[in-house]
Short mmCIF file of C-alpha atoms in Angstrom, two decimals:
data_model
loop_
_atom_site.label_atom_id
_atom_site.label_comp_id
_atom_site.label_asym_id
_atom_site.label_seq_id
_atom_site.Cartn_x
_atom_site.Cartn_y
_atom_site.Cartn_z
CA UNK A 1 -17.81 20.57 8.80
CA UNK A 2 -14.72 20.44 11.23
CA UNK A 3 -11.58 18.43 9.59
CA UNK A 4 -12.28 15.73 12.31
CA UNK A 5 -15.89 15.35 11.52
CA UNK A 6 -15.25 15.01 8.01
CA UNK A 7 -12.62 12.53 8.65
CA UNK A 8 -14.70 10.10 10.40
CA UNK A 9 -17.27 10.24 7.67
CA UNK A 10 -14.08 9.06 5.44
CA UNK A 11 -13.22 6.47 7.32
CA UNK A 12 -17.51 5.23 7.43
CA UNK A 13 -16.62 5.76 3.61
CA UNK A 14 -13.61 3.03 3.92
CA UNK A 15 -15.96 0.50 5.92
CA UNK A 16 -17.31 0.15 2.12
CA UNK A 17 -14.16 -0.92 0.89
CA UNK A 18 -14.05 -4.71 0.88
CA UNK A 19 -10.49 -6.40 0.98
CA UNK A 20 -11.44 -9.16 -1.91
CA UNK A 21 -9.62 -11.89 -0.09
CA UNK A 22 -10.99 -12.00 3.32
CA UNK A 23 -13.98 -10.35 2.48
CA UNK A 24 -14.09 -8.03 5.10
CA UNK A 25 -14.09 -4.02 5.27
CA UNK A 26 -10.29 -2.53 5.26
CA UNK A 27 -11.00 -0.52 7.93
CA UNK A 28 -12.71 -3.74 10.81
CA UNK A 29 -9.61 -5.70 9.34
CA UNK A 30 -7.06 -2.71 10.44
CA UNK A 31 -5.48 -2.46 7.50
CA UNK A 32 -6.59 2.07 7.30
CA UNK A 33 -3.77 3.70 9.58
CA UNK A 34 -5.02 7.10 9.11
CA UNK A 35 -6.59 9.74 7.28
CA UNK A 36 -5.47 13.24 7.37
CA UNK A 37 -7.51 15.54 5.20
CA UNK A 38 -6.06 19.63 4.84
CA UNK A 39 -7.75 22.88 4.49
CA UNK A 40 -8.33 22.32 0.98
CA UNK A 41 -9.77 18.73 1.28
CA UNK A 42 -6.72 17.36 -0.14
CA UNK A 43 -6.98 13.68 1.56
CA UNK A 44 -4.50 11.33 2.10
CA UNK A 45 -5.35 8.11 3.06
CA UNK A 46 -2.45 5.77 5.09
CA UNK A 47 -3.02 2.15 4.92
CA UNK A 48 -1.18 -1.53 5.07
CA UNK A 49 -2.02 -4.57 3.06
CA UNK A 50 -2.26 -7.77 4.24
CA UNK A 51 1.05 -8.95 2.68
CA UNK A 52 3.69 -7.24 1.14
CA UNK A 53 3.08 -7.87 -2.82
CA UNK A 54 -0.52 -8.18 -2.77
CA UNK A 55 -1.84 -8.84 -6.36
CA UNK A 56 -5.03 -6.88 -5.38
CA UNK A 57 -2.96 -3.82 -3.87
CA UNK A 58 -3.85 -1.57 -7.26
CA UNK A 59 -7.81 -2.79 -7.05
CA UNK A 60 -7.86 -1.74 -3.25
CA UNK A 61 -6.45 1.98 -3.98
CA UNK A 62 -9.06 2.15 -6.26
CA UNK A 63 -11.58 1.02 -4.61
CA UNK A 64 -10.46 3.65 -1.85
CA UNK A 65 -10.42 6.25 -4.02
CA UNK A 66 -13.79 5.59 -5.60
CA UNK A 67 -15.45 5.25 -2.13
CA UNK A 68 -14.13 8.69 -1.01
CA UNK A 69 -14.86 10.33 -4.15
CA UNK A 70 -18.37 9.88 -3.08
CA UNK A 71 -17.91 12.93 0.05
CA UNK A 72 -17.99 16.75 -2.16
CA UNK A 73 -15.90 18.13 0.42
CA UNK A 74 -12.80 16.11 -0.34
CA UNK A 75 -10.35 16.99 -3.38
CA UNK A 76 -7.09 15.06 -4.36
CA UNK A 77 -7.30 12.05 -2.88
CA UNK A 78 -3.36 10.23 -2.44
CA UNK A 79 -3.47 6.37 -0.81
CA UNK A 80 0.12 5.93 0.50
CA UNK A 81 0.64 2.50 1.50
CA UNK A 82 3.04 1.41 4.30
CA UNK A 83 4.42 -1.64 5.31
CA UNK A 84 5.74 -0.10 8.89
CA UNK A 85 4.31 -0.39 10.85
CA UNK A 86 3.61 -3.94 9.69
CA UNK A 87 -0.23 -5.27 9.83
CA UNK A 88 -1.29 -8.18 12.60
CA UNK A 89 -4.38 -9.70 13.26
CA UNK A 90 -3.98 -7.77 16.62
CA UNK A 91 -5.08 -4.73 14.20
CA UNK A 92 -8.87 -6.46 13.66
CA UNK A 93 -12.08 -5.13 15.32
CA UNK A 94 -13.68 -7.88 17.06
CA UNK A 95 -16.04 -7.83 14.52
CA UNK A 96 -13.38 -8.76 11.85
CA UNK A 97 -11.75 -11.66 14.12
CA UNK A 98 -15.74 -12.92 14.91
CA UNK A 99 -16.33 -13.11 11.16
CA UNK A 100 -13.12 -14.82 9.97
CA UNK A 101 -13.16 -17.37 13.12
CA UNK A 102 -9.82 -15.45 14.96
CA UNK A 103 -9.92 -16.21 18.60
CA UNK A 104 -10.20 -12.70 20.15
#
């Protein structure tokens, strides 16, 4: 499987990662800046919260983690979260801003 095709299966993976406030996916909500996965299937995963100090930060990373533990061809899986650039509500899917009631 090419690095990019395994990639996007990681981020369907994320789409099962709920952010327990809003109750919507991390990845419709924007929060999943990238995912860049090496030869070995090391995989780090580059993401924002919400808001900086986020009680539920440590829950999310694991809830990443466990959701990508589920594809064989990843390894080492690292969540390195960012606050720059910072997260907007510009960042939603439409589907994100239709289900929380966010003029589009």
């Amino acid at each position: 499987m090419s690095t990019t095709a395994l990639e996007e299966n990681a981020m369907g993976a994320l789409e099962n990662v709920i952010d327990p406030e809003l109750g919507i996916d991390i990845v419709n909500l924007g929060l999943v800046y990238g995912v860049d996965i090496d030869d070995n299937g090391d995989t780090k995963v580059t993401m924002t919260l919400t808001a900086m100090g986020c009680p539920l930060a440590g829950h999310i990373e694991q809830d990443v983690k466990r959701a990508l533990a589920d594809l064989p061809e990843l390894n080492e899986i690292t969540v390195n979260i960012v606050w720059n650039p910072p997260w907007t509500k510009d960042r939603m899917s439409r589907y994100a801003k239709i289900a929380l009631g966010i003029p589009d």
